[in-house]
Coordinates of C-alpha atoms and ligand atoms in Angstrom, one line a residue:
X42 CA -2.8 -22.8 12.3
X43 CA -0.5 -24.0 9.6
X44 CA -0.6 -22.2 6.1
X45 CA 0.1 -23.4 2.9
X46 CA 1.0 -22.2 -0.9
X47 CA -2.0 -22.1 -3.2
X48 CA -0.8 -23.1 -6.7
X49 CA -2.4 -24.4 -9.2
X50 CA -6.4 -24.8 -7.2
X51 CA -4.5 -26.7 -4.9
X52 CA -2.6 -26.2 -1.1
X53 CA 1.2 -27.6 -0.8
X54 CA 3.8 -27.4 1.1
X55 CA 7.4 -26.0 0.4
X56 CA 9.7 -28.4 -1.4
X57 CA 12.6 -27.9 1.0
X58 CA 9.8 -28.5 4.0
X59 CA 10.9 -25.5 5.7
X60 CA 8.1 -23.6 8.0
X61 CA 8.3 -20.0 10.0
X62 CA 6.7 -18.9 13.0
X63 CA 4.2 -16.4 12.5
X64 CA 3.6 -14.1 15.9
X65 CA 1.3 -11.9 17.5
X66 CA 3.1 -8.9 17.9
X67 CA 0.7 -7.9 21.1
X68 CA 2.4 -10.3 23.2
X69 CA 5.1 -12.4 21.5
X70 CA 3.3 -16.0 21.2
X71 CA 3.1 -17.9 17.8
X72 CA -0.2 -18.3 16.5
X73 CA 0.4 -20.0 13.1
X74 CA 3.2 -21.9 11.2
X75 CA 3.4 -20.9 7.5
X76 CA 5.7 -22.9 4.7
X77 CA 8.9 -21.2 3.5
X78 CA 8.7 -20.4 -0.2
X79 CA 11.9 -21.8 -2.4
X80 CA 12.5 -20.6 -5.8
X81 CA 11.1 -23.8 -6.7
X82 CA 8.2 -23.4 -5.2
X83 CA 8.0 -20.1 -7.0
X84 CA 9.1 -21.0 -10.6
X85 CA 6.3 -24.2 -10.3
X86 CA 3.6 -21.0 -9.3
X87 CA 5.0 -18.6 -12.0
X88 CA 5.0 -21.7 -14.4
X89 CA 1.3 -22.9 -13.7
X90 CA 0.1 -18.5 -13.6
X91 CA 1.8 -18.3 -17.5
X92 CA -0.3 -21.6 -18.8
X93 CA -3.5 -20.5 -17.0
X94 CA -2.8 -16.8 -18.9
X95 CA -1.8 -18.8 -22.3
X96 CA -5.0 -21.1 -21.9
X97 CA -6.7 -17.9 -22.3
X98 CA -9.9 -19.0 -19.6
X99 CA -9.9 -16.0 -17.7
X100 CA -8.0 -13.6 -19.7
X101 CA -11.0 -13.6 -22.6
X102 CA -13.4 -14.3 -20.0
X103 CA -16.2 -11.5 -21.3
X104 CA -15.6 -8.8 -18.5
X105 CA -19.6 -9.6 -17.4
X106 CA -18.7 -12.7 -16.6
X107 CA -15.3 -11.5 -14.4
X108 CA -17.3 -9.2 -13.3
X109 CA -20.0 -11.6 -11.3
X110 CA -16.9 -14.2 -10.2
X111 CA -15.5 -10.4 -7.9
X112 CA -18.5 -10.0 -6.6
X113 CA -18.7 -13.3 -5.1
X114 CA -15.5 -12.6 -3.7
X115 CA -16.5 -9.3 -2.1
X116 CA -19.7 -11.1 -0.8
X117 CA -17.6 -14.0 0.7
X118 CA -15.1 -11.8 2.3
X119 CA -18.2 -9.7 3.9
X120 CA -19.6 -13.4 5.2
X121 CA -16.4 -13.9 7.0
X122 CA -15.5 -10.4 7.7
X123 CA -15.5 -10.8 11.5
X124 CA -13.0 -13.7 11.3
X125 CA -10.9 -12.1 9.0
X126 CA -11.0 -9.3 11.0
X127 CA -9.8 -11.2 14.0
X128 CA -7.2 -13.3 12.2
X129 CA -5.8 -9.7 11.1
X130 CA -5.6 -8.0 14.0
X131 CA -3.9 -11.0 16.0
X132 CA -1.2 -11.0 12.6
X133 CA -0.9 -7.2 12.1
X134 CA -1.6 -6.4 15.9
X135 CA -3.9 -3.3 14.8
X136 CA -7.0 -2.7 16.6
X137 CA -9.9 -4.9 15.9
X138 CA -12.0 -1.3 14.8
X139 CA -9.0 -0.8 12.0
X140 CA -9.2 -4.6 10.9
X141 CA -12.7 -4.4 10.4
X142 CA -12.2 -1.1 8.5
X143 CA -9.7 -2.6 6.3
X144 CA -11.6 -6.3 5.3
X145 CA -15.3 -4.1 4.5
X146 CA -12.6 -2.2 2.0
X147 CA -11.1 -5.4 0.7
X148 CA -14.8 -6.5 0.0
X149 CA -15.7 -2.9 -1.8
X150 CA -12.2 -2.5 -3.4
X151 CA -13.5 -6.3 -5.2
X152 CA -17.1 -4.7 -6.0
X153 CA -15.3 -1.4 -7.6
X154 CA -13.3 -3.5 -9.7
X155 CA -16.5 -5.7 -11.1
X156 CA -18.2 -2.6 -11.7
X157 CA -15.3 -0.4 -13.5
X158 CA -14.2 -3.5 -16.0
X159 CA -17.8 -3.3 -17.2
X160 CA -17.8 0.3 -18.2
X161 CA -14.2 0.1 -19.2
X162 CA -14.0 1.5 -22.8
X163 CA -11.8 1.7 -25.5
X164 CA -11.2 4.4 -28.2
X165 CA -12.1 4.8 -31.9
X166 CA -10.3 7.5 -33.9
X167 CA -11.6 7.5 -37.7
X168 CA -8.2 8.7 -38.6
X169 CA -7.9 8.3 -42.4
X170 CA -10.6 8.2 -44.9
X171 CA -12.5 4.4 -45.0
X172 CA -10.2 3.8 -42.0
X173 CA -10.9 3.0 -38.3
X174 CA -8.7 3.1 -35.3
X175 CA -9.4 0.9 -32.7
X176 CA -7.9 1.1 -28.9
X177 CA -8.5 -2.3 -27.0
X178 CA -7.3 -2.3 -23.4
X179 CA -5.8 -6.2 -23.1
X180 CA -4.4 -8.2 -20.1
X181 CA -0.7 -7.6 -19.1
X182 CA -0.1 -11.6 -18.6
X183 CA 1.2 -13.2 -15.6
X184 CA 1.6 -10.4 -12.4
X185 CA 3.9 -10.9 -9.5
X186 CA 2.8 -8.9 -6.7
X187 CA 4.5 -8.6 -3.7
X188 CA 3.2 -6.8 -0.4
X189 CA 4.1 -5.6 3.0
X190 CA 2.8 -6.1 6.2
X191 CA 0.9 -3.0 7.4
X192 CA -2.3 -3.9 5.8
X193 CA -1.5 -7.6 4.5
X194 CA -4.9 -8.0 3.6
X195 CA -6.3 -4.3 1.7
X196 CA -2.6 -4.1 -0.1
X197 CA -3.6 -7.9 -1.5
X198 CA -6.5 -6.8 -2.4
X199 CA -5.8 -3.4 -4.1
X200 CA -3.2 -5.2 -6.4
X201 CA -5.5 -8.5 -6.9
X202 CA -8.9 -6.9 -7.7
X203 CA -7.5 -4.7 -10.3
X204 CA -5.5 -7.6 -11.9
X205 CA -7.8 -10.1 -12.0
X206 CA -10.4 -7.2 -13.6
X207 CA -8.2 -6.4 -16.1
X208 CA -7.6 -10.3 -16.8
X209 CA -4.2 -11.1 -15.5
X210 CA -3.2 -14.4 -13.7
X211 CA -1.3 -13.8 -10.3
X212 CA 1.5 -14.8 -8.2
X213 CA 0.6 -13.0 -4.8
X214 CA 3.9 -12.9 -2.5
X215 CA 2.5 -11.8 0.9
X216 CA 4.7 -9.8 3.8
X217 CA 6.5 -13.4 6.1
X218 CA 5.1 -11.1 8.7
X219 CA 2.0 -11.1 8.2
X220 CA 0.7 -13.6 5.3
X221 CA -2.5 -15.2 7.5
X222 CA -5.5 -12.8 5.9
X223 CA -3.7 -13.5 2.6
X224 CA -4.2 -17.6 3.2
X225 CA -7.7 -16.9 3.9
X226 CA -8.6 -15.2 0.7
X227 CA -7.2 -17.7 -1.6
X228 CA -9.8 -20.2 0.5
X229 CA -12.3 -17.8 -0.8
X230 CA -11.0 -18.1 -4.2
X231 CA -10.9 -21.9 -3.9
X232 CA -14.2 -21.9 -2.7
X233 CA -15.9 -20.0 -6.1
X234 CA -13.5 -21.8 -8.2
X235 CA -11.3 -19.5 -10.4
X236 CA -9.9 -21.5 -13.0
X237 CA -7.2 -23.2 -11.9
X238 CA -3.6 -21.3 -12.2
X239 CA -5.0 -18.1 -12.4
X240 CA -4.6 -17.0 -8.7
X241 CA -1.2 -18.6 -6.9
X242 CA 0.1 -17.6 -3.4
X243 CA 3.6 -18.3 -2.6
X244 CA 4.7 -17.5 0.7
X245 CA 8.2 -16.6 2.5
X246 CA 11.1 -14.6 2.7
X247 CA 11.9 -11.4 0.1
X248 CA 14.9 -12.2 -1.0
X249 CA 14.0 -15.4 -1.9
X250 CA 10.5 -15.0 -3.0
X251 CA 10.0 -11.7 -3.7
X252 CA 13.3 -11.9 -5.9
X253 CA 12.5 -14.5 -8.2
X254 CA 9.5 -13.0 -8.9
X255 CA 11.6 -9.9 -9.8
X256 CA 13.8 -11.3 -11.8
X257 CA 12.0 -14.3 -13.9
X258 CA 11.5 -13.7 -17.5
X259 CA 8.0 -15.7 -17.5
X260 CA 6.4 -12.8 -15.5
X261 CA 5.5 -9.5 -17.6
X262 CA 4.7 -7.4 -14.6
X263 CA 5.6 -6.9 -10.6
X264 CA 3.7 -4.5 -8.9
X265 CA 5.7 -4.4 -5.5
X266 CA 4.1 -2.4 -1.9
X267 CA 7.1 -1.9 0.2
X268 CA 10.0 0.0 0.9
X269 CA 12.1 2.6 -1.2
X270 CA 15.3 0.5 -0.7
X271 CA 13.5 -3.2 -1.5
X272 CA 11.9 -1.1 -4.9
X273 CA 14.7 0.2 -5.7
X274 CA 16.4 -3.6 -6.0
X275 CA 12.8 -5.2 -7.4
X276 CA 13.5 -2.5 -10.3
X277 CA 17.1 -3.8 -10.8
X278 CA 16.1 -7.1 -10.5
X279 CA 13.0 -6.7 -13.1
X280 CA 15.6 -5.1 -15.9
X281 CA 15.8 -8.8 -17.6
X282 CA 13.1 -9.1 -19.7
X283 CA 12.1 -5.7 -19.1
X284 CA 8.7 -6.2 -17.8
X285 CA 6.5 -3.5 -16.3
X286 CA 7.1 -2.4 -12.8
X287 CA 5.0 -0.7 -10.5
X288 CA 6.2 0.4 -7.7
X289 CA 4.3 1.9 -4.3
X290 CA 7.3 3.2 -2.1
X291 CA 7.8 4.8 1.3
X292 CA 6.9 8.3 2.4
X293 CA 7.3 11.1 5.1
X294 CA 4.6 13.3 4.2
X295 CA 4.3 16.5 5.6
X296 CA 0.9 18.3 7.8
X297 CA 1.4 22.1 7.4
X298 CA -0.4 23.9 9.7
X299 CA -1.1 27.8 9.0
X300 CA -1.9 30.0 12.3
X301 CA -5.3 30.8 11.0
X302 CA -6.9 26.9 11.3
X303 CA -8.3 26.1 14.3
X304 CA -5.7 24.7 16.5
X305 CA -8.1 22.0 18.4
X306 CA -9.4 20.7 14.9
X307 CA -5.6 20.8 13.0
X308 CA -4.3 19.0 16.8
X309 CA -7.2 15.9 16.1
X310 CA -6.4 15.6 12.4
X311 CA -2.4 15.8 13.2
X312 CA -3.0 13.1 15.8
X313 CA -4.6 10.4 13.6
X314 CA -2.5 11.8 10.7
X315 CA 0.3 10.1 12.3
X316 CA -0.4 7.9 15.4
X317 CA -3.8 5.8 13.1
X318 CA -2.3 2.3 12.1
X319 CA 1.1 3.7 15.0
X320 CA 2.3 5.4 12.3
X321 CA 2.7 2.3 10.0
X322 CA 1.1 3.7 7.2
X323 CA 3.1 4.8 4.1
X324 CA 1.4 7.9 4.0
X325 CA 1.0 9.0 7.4
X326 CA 1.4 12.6 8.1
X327 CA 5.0 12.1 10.1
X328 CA 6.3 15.6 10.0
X329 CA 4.1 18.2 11.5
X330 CA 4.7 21.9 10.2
X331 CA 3.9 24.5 11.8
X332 CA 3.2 28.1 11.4
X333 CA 5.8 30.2 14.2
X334 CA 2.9 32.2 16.1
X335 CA 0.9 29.0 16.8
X336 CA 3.7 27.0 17.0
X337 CA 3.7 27.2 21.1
X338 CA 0.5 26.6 21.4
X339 CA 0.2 23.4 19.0
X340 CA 2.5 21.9 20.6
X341 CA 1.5 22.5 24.1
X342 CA -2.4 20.9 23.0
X343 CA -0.7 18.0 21.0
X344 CA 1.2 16.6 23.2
X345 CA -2.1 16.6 26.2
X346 CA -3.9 14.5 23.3
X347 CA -0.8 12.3 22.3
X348 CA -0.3 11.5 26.4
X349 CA -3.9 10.8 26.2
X350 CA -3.7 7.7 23.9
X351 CA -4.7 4.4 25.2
X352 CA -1.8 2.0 23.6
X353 CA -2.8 -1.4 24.1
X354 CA -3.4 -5.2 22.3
X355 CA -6.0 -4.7 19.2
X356 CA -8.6 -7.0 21.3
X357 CA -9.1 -4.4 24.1
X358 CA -12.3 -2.5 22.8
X359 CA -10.4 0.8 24.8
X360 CA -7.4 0.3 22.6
X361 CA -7.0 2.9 20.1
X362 CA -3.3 2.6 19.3
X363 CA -1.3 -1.1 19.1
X364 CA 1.9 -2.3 18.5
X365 CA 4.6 -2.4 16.0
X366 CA 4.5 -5.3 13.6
X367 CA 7.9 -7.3 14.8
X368 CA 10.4 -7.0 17.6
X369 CA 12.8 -6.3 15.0
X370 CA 10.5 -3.4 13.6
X371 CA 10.5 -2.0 17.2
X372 CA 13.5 -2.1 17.7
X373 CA 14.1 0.1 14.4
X374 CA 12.1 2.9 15.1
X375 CA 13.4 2.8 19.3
X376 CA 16.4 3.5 17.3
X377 CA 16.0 6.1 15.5
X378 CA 13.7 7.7 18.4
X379 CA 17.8 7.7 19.7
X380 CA 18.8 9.0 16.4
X381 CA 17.0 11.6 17.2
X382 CA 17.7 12.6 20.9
X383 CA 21.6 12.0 19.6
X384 CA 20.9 15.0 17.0
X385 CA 19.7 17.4 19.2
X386 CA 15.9 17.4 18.9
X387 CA 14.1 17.4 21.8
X388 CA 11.3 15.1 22.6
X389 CA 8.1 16.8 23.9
X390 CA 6.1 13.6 24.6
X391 CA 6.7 9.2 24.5
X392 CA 9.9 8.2 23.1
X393 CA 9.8 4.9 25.3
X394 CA 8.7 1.1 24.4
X395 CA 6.1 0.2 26.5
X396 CA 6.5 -2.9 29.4
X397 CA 3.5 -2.3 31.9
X398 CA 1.8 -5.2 32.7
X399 CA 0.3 -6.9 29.6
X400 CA 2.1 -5.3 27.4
X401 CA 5.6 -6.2 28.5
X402 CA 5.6 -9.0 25.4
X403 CA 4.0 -6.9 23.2
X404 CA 6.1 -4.0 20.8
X405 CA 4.6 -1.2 22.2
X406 CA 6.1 2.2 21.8
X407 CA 4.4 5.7 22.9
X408 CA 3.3 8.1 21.1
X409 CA 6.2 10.1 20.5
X410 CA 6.9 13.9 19.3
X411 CA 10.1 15.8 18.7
X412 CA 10.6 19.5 18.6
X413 CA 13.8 21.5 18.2
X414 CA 14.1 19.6 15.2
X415 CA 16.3 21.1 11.6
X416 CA 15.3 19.7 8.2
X417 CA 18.7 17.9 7.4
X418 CA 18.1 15.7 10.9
X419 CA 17.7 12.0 9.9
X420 CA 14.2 11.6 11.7
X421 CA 13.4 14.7 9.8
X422 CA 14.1 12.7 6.4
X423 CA 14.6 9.3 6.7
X424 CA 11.2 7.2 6.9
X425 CA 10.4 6.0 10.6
X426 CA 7.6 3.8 9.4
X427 CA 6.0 3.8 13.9
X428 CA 4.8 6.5 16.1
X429 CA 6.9 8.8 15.8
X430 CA 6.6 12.6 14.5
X431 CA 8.5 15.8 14.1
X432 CA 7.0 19.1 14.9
X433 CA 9.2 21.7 13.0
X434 CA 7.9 25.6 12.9
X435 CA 8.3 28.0 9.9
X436 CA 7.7 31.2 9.4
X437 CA 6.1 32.0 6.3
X438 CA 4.3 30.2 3.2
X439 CA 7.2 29.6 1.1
X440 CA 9.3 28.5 4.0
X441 CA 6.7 25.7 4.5
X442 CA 6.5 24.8 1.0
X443 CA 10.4 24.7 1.0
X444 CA 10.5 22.3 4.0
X445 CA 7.5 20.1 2.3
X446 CA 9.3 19.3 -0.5
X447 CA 13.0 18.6 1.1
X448 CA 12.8 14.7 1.2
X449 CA 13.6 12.3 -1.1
X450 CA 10.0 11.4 -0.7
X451 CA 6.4 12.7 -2.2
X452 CA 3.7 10.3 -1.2
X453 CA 1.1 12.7 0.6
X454 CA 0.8 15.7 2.2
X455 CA -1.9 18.3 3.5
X456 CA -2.6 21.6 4.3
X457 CA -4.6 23.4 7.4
X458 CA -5.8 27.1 6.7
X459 CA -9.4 28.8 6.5
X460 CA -8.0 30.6 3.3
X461 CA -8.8 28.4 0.4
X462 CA -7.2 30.4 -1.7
X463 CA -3.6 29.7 -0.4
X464 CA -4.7 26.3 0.5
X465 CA -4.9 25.5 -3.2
X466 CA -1.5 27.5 -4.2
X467 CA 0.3 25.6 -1.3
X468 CA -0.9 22.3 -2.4
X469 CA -0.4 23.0 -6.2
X470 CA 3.3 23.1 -5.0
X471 CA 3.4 19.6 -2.9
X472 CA 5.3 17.4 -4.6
X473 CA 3.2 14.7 -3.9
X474 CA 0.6 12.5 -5.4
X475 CA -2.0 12.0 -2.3
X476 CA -2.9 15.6 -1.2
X477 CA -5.2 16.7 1.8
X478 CA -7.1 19.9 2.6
X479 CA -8.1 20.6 6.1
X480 CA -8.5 16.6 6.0
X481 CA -5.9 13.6 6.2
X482 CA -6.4 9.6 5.0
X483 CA -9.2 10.2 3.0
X484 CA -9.3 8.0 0.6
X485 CA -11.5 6.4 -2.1
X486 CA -10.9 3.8 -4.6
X487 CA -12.1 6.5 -7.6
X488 CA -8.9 8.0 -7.4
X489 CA -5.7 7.1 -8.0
X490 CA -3.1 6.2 -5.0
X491 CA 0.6 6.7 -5.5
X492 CA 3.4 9.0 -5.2
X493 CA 6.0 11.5 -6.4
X494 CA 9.9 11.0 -5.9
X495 CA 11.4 8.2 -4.6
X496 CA 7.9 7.0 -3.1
X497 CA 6.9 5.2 -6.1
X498 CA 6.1 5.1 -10.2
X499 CA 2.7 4.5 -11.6
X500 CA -0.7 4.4 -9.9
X501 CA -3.1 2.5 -8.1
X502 CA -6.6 2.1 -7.8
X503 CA -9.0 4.3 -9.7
X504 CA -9.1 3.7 -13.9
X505 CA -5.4 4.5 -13.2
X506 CA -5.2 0.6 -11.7
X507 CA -6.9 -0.9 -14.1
X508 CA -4.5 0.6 -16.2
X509 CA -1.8 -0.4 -14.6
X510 CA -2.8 -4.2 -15.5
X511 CA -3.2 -3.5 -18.6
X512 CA -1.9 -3.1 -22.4
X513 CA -2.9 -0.9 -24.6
X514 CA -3.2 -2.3 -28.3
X515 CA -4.4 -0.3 -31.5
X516 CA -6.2 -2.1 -34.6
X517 CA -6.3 -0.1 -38.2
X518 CA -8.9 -1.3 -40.0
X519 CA -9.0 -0.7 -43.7
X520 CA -12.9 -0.8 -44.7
X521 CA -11.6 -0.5 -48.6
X522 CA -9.1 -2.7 -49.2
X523 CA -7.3 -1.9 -52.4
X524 CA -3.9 -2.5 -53.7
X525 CA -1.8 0.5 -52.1
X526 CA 0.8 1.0 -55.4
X527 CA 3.6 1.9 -52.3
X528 CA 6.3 0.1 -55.1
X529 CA 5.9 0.1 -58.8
X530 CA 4.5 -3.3 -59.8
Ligands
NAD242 P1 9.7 -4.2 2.7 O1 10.2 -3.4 1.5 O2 10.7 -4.7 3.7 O3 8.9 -5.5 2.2 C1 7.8 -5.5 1.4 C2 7.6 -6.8 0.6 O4 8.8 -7.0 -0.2 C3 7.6 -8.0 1.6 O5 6.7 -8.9 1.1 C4 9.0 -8.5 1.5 O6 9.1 -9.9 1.8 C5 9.4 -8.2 0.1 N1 10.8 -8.1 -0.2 C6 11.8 -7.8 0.7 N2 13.0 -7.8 0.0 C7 12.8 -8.2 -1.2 C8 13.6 -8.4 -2.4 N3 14.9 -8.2 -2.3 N4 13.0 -8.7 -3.5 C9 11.7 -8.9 -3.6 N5 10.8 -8.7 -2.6 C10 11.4 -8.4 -1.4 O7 8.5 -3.3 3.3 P2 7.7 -3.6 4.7 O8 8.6 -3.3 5.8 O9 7.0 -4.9 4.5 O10 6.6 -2.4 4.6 C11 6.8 -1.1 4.9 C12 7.1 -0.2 3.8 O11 6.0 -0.3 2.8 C13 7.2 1.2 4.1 O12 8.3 1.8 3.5 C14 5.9 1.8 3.6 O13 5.9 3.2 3.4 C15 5.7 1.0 2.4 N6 4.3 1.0 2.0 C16 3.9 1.8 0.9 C17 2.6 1.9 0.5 C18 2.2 2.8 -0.6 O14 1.0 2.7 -1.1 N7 3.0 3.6 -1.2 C19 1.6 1.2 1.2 C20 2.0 0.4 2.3 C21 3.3 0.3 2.7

């Protein structure tokens, strides 16, 4: 498979001619050959975006008429949602159950944007006599949006529906891990005919890419999914010409588990909280708090259940955990699983890459626990971004609260008690901006994603997204025009 740019309604190649293997991180082989974006590559793509914006055809495209093109797309990514699907998991590695999961959201993410831009409203303040104010909700201009690999496609999607809604033009930048799904959307675009310029995919490497998207002065916004560390540069880099950043960061959200839940129930939703996606989710529930007196016996069930997960390539139907993105991502969280033995926590289950049989190619680790663990450990606050959790007891509610909030991060978080009355004081006090009660990973586009901290500034999804991609401009209308006498004549 090779894989192209998409600039301008058309498919090219890098300018330097320069490809990258793309793997399957199941079992190691290449399954596609990508170009490698230049900043040439990228200024031509940011260049063609800002005269497609300028040109005005989508940007005052009446929102009925934006409207019906997302639909298409939604309907064309359902068509092909079983090859997508595929071409996902074999990228990503996830099982094929999670890739289908996450292309059926792409398509309804695309239907929830049509339908919001066409209710979107504006405001009216009669704020002086014979005067009208007037709030109209306008395009940004040209978006860079950069993504990482743990969902290449939904993270796309989540950024492109909502700024194409709001009337942007784009410059998507997908993960070099993982760009395939990414390719295969822009077909669809091709394929209903968006006016040229107004979607662009460039592909390659961060610091190339990524970077110039940051830092050109003929982009007005970057809304970057990624890392603290990378956002943290992208928001440096974006100082220039000032434009609006958005930024959705890491996390290392914590599960606090009273000792009146029911153990079994607050063991199952602690399991997917962190092993779904093998932990590669930004909001996954990686450290596990848990109340002292059931603290023994949480353990003793969670670690039966974790031992119990069949780890395997996302195209065995028994899989339900599969690998880590990259070699080099494996070997990153093996380290830290290190990190941790060399601190003094103890590991109660995994802590091992898996080699048997056919996965001895793949980057599989185990599920992985570790108890004994203090709050200033590095596992305990550092993102691990794999399968890997810390189970850490307290002893009362303000303890847990306490040992919730001491990270750098606030992405999610959750609470487990029958008493919904602490429940709700507990949670009030997460600093967090994704919150579960007796539930974890719910999550619906009519509410807005995005964190606390050093996990990330503004929101997605939701109004909140539209937002995002958009300006916010007021008209005064004087109904009785009439000389105003401000200066003698
Ligand atoms: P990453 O920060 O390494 O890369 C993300 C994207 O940024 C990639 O496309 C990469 O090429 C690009 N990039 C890298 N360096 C860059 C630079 N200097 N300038 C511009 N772009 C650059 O992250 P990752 O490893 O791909 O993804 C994992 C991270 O993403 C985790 O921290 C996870 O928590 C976070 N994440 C957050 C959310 C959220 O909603 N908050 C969702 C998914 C993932």
């Amino acid at each position: 498979m090779e894989l192209n740019h998409y600039i301008n309604g058309n498919w090219y190649t890098s300018v330097n001619g320069q490809e990258r293997n793309i793997t399957n991180p199941a079992n190691g082989k290449i399954i596609a050959h990508t170009v490698d974006g230049t900043t040439d590559d990228v200024k031509t793509a940011i260049r063609v975006a800002r005269s497609a914006f300028d040109q005005g055809d989508w940007a005052e495209l009446c929102s009925t008429e934006r409207s019906k093109l997302l639909i298409e797309v939604a309907i064309r990514i359902e068509k092909h949602l079983d090859t997508i699907a595929e071409l996902e998991m074999l990228d990503n590695g996830k099982p094929l159950h999670e890739a289908k999961i996450d292309v059926q959201d792409a398509a309804d993410c695309f239907r929830y944007y049509a339908s919001i831009i066409r209710t979107a409203t504006g405001q009216t303040y009669n704020t002086a006599p014979a005067l009208e104010t007037v709030v109209v909700r306008e395009p940004v201009g040209v978006c860079g949006l950069i993504v990482p690999w743990n969902f290449p496609l939904l993270m796309s999607v989540w950024k492109i529906a909502a700024a194409l809604a709001a009337g942007n033009t784009i410059v998507l930048k997908p993960s070099e891990i993982t760009p395939i799904t990414a390719v295969k959307l822009f077909e669809i675009f091709d394929d209903i005919g968006l006016p040229d310029g107004v979607v662009n995919l460039v592909m390659g490497d961060g610091k190339i890419v990524g970077n110039e998207l940051a830092v050109s002065h003929d982009i007005d916004m970057i809304s970057f999914t990624g890392g603290t560390d990378t956002g943290r540069h992208i928001m440096k880099a974006a100082t220039g010409n000032l434009k609006k950043v958005s930024l959705e960061l890491g996390g290392k959200s914590p599960n606090i588990i009273f000792a009146d839940t029911d153990i079994d129930m607050a063991v199952d939703y602690a399991l997917y909280g962190i092993y779904y996606g093998a932990g590669q989710i930004c909001s996954a529930a990686s450290r596990i708090l848990v109340e002292d007196s059931i603290y023994g016996a949480f353990v003793e069930r969670f670690v039966i259940r974790a031992n119990n997960i069949t780890v395997g390539a996302g195209d065995n139907p028994n899989t339900e955990m599969g690998p880590l993105v990259s070699e080099e991502h494996m070997q990153k969280v093996l380290a830290y699983i290190q990190t941790g033995k060399e601190e003094g926590a103890r590991i109660a289950c995994g802590g091992n890459r898996l080699t048997n049989m056919e996965l001895e190619n793949g980057y599989f680790v185990e599920p992985t626990a570790f108890i004994d663990v203090k709050q200033h450990m590095r596992i305990v606050q550092e993102e691990i971004f794999g399968p890997v959790v810390t189970i850490q007891k307290f002893t009362n509610e303000s303890e847990a609260i306490e040992f919730a909030n001491n990270t750098k991060y606030g992405l999610a978080g959750s609470v487990f008690t029958k008493d919904y009355n602490k429940a709700w004081r507990v949670i009030k006090k997460i600093k967090a901006g994704i919150t579960w009660i007796n539930t974890y990973h719910e999550n619906y586009y009519e509410a807005p994603w995005g964190g606390y901290k050093e996990s990330g500034i503004g929101r997605s999804l939701s109004e909140s997204g539209l937002d995002e991609f958009s300006e916010l401009k007021q008209i005064n209308i004087n109904l009785q025009p009439d000389m105003i006498d401000w200066f003698r004549e």
